[in-house]
Coordinates of C-alpha atoms in Angstrom, one line a residue:
M257 CA -29.6 44.3 6.9
T258 CA -31.9 47.1 5.9
E259 CA -34.3 45.9 3.3
A260 CA -37.6 46.8 1.5
L261 CA -40.8 45.3 2.5
S262 CA -41.3 42.2 0.5
G263 CA -44.2 40.1 -0.9
G264 CA -46.4 43.1 -0.9
R265 CA -49.6 43.4 -2.8
A266 CA -52.8 45.2 -1.8
P267 CA -55.2 42.5 -0.5
A268 CA -58.9 42.8 -1.6
G269 CA -60.0 43.4 2.0
G270 CA -57.6 46.2 2.7
V271 CA -54.1 46.1 4.2
W272 CA -55.3 44.0 7.1
A273 CA -56.6 41.1 5.1
D274 CA -53.5 39.0 5.7
V275 CA -53.4 39.7 9.5
V276 CA -55.5 36.7 10.5
G277 CA -56.7 35.7 13.9
Q278 CA -55.8 39.0 15.5
D279 CA -59.1 40.9 15.7
A280 CA -58.3 42.6 19.1
A281 CA -54.8 43.7 17.9
V282 CA -56.1 45.0 14.6
A283 CA -58.9 47.0 16.3
Q284 CA -56.2 48.6 18.6
F285 CA -54.1 49.6 15.6
R286 CA -57.1 51.0 13.8
R287 CA -58.2 53.0 16.7
A288 CA -54.7 54.5 17.1
A289 CA -54.5 55.4 13.4
S290 CA -57.9 57.1 13.4
P291 CA -58.3 60.9 13.7
Q292 CA -59.9 60.3 17.2
G293 CA -57.2 57.9 18.3
S294 CA -54.1 58.4 20.3
L295 CA -51.1 57.4 18.2
A296 CA -48.0 56.4 20.2
Q297 CA -44.7 57.1 18.6
A298 CA -43.1 53.8 19.7
W299 CA -44.8 50.4 19.4
L300 CA -43.8 47.0 20.7
I301 CA -45.5 44.2 18.7
T302 CA -45.0 40.8 20.3
G303 CA -46.2 37.3 19.6
P304 CA -44.9 33.8 19.0
P305 CA -43.1 33.0 15.8
G306 CA -45.4 32.8 12.8
S307 CA -48.1 34.9 14.5
G308 CA -47.7 37.7 11.9
R309 CA -45.7 40.3 13.8
S310 CA -44.0 41.8 10.8
T311 CA -47.2 41.5 8.7
A312 CA -49.1 43.4 11.3
A313 CA -46.4 46.1 11.5
R314 CA -46.5 46.5 7.7
A315 CA -50.3 46.8 7.6
F316 CA -50.1 49.4 10.4
A317 CA -47.5 51.3 8.5
A318 CA -49.7 51.2 5.4
T319 CA -52.7 52.5 7.4
L320 CA -50.7 55.4 8.7
Q321 CA -49.6 56.3 5.2
C322 CA -53.0 55.7 3.6
E323 CA -54.4 58.6 1.6
Q324 CA -57.9 57.7 2.9
G325 CA -56.6 57.1 6.5
L326 CA -58.3 53.7 6.6
G327 CA -55.7 51.3 5.2
C328 CA -57.8 50.9 2.0
G329 CA -55.2 48.8 0.3
Q330 CA -55.9 50.5 -3.0
C331 CA -54.4 54.0 -2.9
R332 CA -50.8 54.6 -4.0
A333 CA -49.5 55.0 -0.4
C334 CA -51.0 51.6 0.7
R335 CA -49.7 49.8 -2.4
T336 CA -46.2 51.3 -2.2
T337 CA -45.9 50.6 1.5
L338 CA -46.8 46.9 1.1
A339 CA -44.6 46.6 -2.0
G340 CA -41.6 48.0 -0.2
T341 CA -41.2 51.2 -2.3
H342 CA -42.6 53.9 -0.1
P343 CA -39.8 56.3 0.7
D344 CA -41.0 56.9 4.3
V345 CA -41.2 53.3 5.4
T346 CA -38.0 51.6 6.4
V347 CA -37.5 48.1 7.7
V348 CA -34.5 46.5 9.4
A349 CA -34.4 42.8 9.4
T350 CA -31.6 40.3 9.9
D351 CA -30.9 36.7 9.0
K352 CA -27.8 36.7 11.1
L353 CA -27.4 36.2 14.9
S354 CA -27.8 39.9 15.8
I355 CA -28.6 43.3 14.4
A356 CA -25.4 45.4 14.3
K357 CA -25.0 48.7 16.0
E358 CA -24.1 50.3 12.7
E359 CA -27.5 49.3 11.2
V360 CA -29.3 50.8 14.2
R361 CA -27.2 54.0 14.0
A362 CA -28.2 54.4 10.4
L363 CA -31.8 53.8 11.3
V364 CA -31.7 56.5 14.0
M365 CA -30.4 59.0 11.5
T366 CA -33.2 58.1 9.2
A367 CA -35.7 58.6 12.0
Q368 CA -34.6 62.2 12.3
R369 CA -35.6 63.1 8.8
A370 CA -39.1 64.5 8.0
P371 CA -41.3 62.4 5.8
A372 CA -40.6 62.9 2.1
T373 CA -44.0 62.3 0.7
G374 CA -46.1 60.5 3.3
N375 CA -47.9 61.3 6.5
R376 CA -45.3 59.7 8.8
R377 CA -41.7 58.5 8.9
V378 CA -42.2 54.8 9.9
L379 CA -39.3 52.6 11.0
I380 CA -39.9 48.9 11.6
V381 CA -37.4 46.7 13.4
E382 CA -38.1 43.0 12.9
D383 CA -36.5 40.6 15.4
A384 CA -35.8 43.5 17.7
D385 CA -34.8 40.9 20.3
R386 CA -31.7 40.3 18.3
M387 CA -30.2 43.6 19.4
S388 CA -27.5 43.6 22.2
A389 CA -27.7 45.7 25.3
G390 CA -25.3 48.1 23.6
T391 CA -27.4 48.3 20.5
F392 CA -30.5 49.1 22.7
N393 CA -28.6 52.0 24.1
V394 CA -28.0 53.4 20.6
L395 CA -31.7 53.2 20.0
L396 CA -33.0 54.5 23.3
K397 CA -32.6 58.3 22.8
S398 CA -34.5 58.1 19.5
I399 CA -37.3 56.0 21.1
E400 CA -37.5 58.5 24.0
E401 CA -37.7 61.7 21.9
P402 CA -38.5 61.0 18.3
P403 CA -39.5 63.8 15.9
P404 CA -43.3 64.4 15.9
S405 CA -43.8 62.7 12.6
T406 CA -41.8 59.6 13.4
V407 CA -43.3 56.2 14.5
W408 CA -41.2 53.3 15.6
M409 CA -42.4 49.7 15.5
L410 CA -40.3 47.0 17.2
C411 CA -41.2 43.3 16.7
A412 CA -40.2 40.6 19.1
P413 CA -41.5 37.3 20.5
S414 CA -42.1 38.8 24.0
A415 CA -41.6 42.0 25.8
E416 CA -39.0 40.4 28.1
D417 CA -36.8 40.0 25.1
L418 CA -36.1 43.7 25.0
A419 CA -34.3 45.9 27.5
P420 CA -36.7 47.3 30.2
T421 CA -35.6 50.9 29.2
I422 CA -36.9 50.2 25.7
R423 CA -40.1 48.3 26.4
S424 CA -41.2 50.9 29.0
R425 CA -41.3 53.6 26.4
C426 CA -43.4 51.6 23.9
R427 CA -47.1 50.9 23.6
S428 CA -47.5 47.1 23.6
V429 CA -49.7 45.0 21.3
T430 CA -49.6 41.2 21.8
L431 CA -50.6 38.9 19.0
A432 CA -52.1 35.5 19.6
V433 CA -51.4 32.2 17.9
P434 CA -53.9 32.0 15.0
S435 CA -56.0 28.9 14.8
S436 CA -55.3 26.2 12.2
A437 CA -58.7 27.0 10.6
V438 CA -57.9 30.7 9.9
V439 CA -54.3 29.8 8.7
A440 CA -55.8 27.2 6.3
D441 CA -58.3 29.8 5.1
L442 CA -55.5 32.3 4.5
L443 CA -53.5 29.7 2.5
C444 CA -56.5 29.0 0.3
R445 CA -57.5 32.6 -0.2
R446 CA -54.1 34.2 -0.5
D447 CA -51.9 31.5 -2.0
G448 CA -54.4 29.4 -3.9
I449 CA -53.5 26.2 -1.9
D450 CA -55.8 23.2 -2.3
E451 CA -58.2 23.1 0.7
Q452 CA -57.2 19.6 1.9
L453 CA -53.5 20.4 1.7
A454 CA -54.0 23.7 3.4
V455 CA -55.7 22.1 6.4
R456 CA -52.9 19.5 6.7
A457 CA -50.2 22.2 6.5
A458 CA -51.9 24.5 8.9
R459 CA -52.4 21.8 11.5
A460 CA -48.8 20.7 11.2
A461 CA -47.5 24.3 11.5
Q462 CA -49.5 24.8 14.7
G463 CA -50.5 28.4 13.9
H464 CA -47.1 29.4 12.3
I465 CA -48.2 31.1 9.0
G466 CA -44.9 31.1 7.3
L467 CA -44.2 27.4 8.2
A468 CA -47.7 26.4 7.0
L469 CA -46.9 28.0 3.6
R470 CA -43.7 26.1 3.5
Y471 CA -45.4 22.8 4.2
A472 CA -48.0 23.5 1.6
T473 CA -45.6 24.5 -1.2
Q474 CA -42.3 22.7 -0.6
D475 CA -42.3 19.2 -2.1
G476 CA -41.8 16.5 0.6
A477 CA -41.9 18.9 3.5
L478 CA -44.9 17.3 5.1
A479 CA -43.7 13.8 4.4
A480 CA -40.3 14.6 6.0
R481 CA -42.1 15.9 9.1
E482 CA -44.2 12.8 9.4
E483 CA -41.1 10.6 9.0
S484 CA -39.3 12.6 11.7
A485 CA -42.2 11.9 14.1
R486 CA -42.1 8.2 13.4
T487 CA -38.3 8.1 14.0
L488 CA -38.7 10.0 17.2
L489 CA -41.3 7.5 18.6
S490 CA -39.3 4.5 17.4
L491 CA -36.0 5.2 19.2
R492 CA -35.0 2.3 21.4
G493 CA -31.7 3.1 22.9
A494 CA -28.9 5.6 23.3
G495 CA -27.1 4.3 20.2
E496 CA -30.1 5.0 18.0
A497 CA -30.5 8.4 19.6
V498 CA -26.9 9.4 18.9
L499 CA -27.2 8.3 15.3
A500 CA -30.6 10.1 14.9
A501 CA -29.1 13.3 16.4
Q502 CA -26.1 13.3 14.1
G503 CA -28.3 12.8 11.1
L504 CA -30.6 15.6 12.2
V505 CA -27.8 18.1 12.8
D506 CA -26.2 17.1 9.5
R507 CA -29.4 17.7 7.6
A508 CA -29.9 21.1 9.4
T509 CA -26.4 22.1 8.6
A510 CA -26.7 21.2 4.9
E511 CA -30.0 23.0 4.6
A512 CA -28.6 26.1 6.3
K513 CA -25.4 26.1 4.2
E514 CA -27.3 25.8 1.0
H515 CA -29.4 28.8 1.8
A516 CA -26.5 30.8 3.3
D517 CA -24.3 30.2 0.3
V518 CA -26.9 31.5 -2.1
V519 CA -27.4 34.7 -0.1
A520 CA -23.6 35.1 0.3
A521 CA -23.0 34.8 -3.4
E522 CA -25.8 37.3 -4.1
E523 CA -24.3 39.8 -1.6
K524 CA -20.8 39.4 -2.9
E525 CA -22.0 39.9 -6.5
R526 CA -23.8 43.1 -5.5
F527 CA -20.7 44.4 -3.7
L528 CA -18.4 43.7 -6.6
R529 CA -20.8 45.3 -9.0
S530 CA -21.2 48.4 -6.9
A531 CA -17.4 48.6 -6.6
G532 CA -17.0 48.4 -10.4
I533 CA -15.2 45.1 -10.2
D534 CA -16.0 42.8 -13.1
D535 CA -12.9 40.5 -13.1
G536 CA -13.3 39.2 -9.6
K537 CA -10.0 40.7 -8.5
V538 CA -10.5 42.6 -5.3
P539 CA -8.0 45.4 -4.6
P540 CA -6.3 45.4 -1.1
S541 CA -8.3 48.4 0.0
L542 CA -11.6 46.5 -0.3
R543 CA -10.5 43.1 1.0
S544 CA -11.6 43.8 4.5
Q545 CA -15.2 44.4 3.3
V546 CA -15.1 41.1 1.4
R547 CA -13.9 39.4 4.6
Q548 CA -16.8 41.0 6.5
L549 CA -19.2 39.6 3.9
E550 CA -17.7 36.1 4.6
E551 CA -18.1 36.6 8.4
D552 CA -21.7 37.6 7.9
A553 CA -22.3 34.4 5.9
K554 CA -20.9 32.3 8.7
R555 CA -23.1 34.0 11.2
R556 CA -26.1 33.6 8.9
Q557 CA -25.5 29.9 8.6
T558 CA -25.2 29.5 12.4
R559 CA -28.5 31.2 12.9
L560 CA -30.2 29.1 10.2
V561 CA -28.9 25.8 11.7
R562 CA -30.4 26.9 15.0
D563 CA -33.7 27.8 13.3
V564 CA -34.0 24.5 11.5
L565 CA -33.2 22.6 14.7
D566 CA -35.7 24.7 16.7
R567 CA -38.3 23.8 14.1
Y568 CA -37.6 20.2 14.6
L569 CA -37.8 20.6 18.4
L570 CA -41.2 22.3 18.1
D571 CA -42.4 19.3 16.0
A572 CA -41.1 16.9 18.6
H573 CA -42.9 18.9 21.3
S574 CA -46.2 18.5 19.3
V575 CA -45.7 14.8 19.0
L576 CA -45.1 14.3 22.7
R577 CA -48.0 16.6 23.5
D578 CA -50.2 14.2 21.4
V579 CA -48.8 11.3 23.3
L580 CA -49.7 13.0 26.6
S581 CA -53.2 13.8 25.3
R582 CA -53.8 10.1 24.7
Q583 CA -52.4 9.2 28.1
L584 CA -54.7 11.6 29.8
G585 CA -57.7 10.5 27.7
T586 CA -58.5 14.0 26.5
A587 CA -60.7 14.6 23.5
A588 CA -58.3 17.1 21.9
E589 CA -57.6 16.7 18.2
L590 CA -54.1 15.3 17.5
V591 CA -51.7 17.6 15.7
N592 CA -49.9 14.6 14.1
V593 CA -52.9 12.7 12.8
E594 CA -50.8 10.9 10.2
V595 CA -48.9 9.0 12.9
T596 CA -51.8 8.2 15.2
Q597 CA -51.0 4.6 15.5
E598 CA -47.4 5.3 16.6
I599 CA -48.6 7.9 19.1
E600 CA -51.1 5.5 20.7
Q601 CA -48.4 2.8 21.0
A602 CA -46.0 5.3 22.6
A603 CA -48.8 6.4 25.0
G604 CA -49.2 2.8 26.1
R605 CA -45.5 2.4 26.9
G606 CA -45.2 5.3 29.3
S607 CA -47.1 7.5 31.7
G608 CA -48.3 11.1 31.8
T609 CA -45.7 12.0 34.4
I610 CA -42.9 10.7 32.2
T611 CA -44.2 12.5 29.1
L612 CA -44.5 15.8 31.0
G613 CA -40.8 15.4 31.9
L614 CA -40.0 14.9 28.2
L615 CA -41.9 18.0 27.2
E616 CA -39.8 20.0 29.7
A617 CA -36.7 18.4 28.2
V618 CA -37.6 19.6 24.8
Q619 CA -37.9 23.1 26.0
E620 CA -34.6 22.7 27.9
A621 CA -32.9 21.6 24.6
R622 CA -34.3 24.7 22.9
D623 CA -32.9 27.0 25.6
R624 CA -29.5 25.2 25.5
I625 CA -29.2 25.8 21.8
R626 CA -30.2 29.4 22.1
G627 CA -27.6 29.7 24.9
N628 CA -24.8 28.5 22.5
V629 CA -24.5 24.9 23.7
P630 CA -23.3 22.9 20.7
P631 CA -26.5 21.7 19.0
L632 CA -25.3 18.1 18.6
L633 CA -24.8 17.7 22.3
A634 CA -28.2 19.2 23.1
I635 CA -30.1 17.1 20.6
E636 CA -28.2 13.9 21.6
A637 CA -29.1 14.4 25.3
L638 CA -32.8 15.0 24.4
L639 CA -33.2 12.0 22.0
A640 CA -31.3 9.7 24.4
R641 CA -33.7 10.6 27.2
I642 CA -36.7 10.1 24.9
A643 CA -35.4 6.7 23.7
V644 CA -35.0 5.5 27.3
S645 CA -38.3 6.9 28.5
L646 CA -40.5 5.5 25.7
R647 CA -38.7 2.1 25.4

C-alpha cells in the first residue's frame, strides 16, 4: 500500500541522527546530495533486516528536499518529509506477500510529475524485493529514463533480490549491521529507554533496531525469548520437538491473526466511510472490492506468520551460535547471556561439527518457509534434528 512516512520528527542532530552505525553510507549520501556531488536518479539501498534501510532512505529524501541542502532537520522541508506530509515524497510499503503491479503503475505515474513545492520528486519503495518479475518490468522504463527532477530509492535485503535489469541501473549503497552498543545508545537517546534494558534488548536483537525497540517496550517480550531459548536446548526427542513446533506455529498464527484482523478492520472501515456506507450494507457493485480487502487480509496474515517464525529462527540461530562459541573456546560475548548455564550444558553434549550442521539446518528451515513449504513441517524437521543432536 502507498503510505505516508511515519514516526517522523526532526532529530536534534539533523535528519541523519537516527541512522546509526552507517557512517560510510551516510557520507556517500551526503556527498551525492551536495552541490559538488553526483546525484544518481535511482538508488538501491541494501542491508540486513533492521539495519535501517527505510530510515536511511527517508533521511536521504529529507536531505534532498532540505531548504539548506544539508539535512538540517529543522526547516519545513525536512520536518514535513520526516513527518510524511511532504507532497513530493512518496513511499510504497507492503505488509502483504508482494507489491502489486497496480501500486507500481500508480507510482510510475507519480514519478512523471514535476515537484509541487520541493527540490525533487522522491519515490521510495520499501521491500522492493517483494516485487515479481512482471512488476519489475512495469518499473524498468521509469528507472531507466526518469524525469530530471525524479529520484528513485529502492530498499531490499540484498542486490540479488532484485532483477538484474533493475539493479544494474541503480547506484548501490550497502548498510552494515549496527553494533549492539550503538543500537542501545539509540534506544536511550531517541526512545528514553532505561540503559540496562536498552543494552539487553539491543544484544538480544543482534543489531535489528526495530526488534530491539520491541524487546525494550513490549511487556514480556524478552522473557518469552529467553524461555524459547531454554525450550530449544531442553528438547530430548522427536515427540517433544513435534509438540514444541506445533506450539510455536500456533503462537505465531495467533499473533499474526490479531494484528491482521486489526488492520483489516481499519481498512474496511475506511473503505465503507469513503463509499458513504454507514449501515454496513455493501451494494453488489462494491462487493468485489470488499472481497479484495478480505483477500489482502489473508495474504497479510500469511506474511506475518512467516515473519514471526523467521524471528524465532534467527533467535534459535543465535542460541546455537553461542553453543558453538563455547565448544570452540572463543572469547566472544554470548548473545543469550541469560541462558548461559543451558548453553554450556548443551556445548558439553555435542561437538562443533554437529552444531555447525544445526546452524545450516536453521538457515535451510528459513529458506524452506520462504519457498512456501508449510511452516509446521519446516519447524518440526528442524526441532527434531536439534532434539536428536543435542540429546
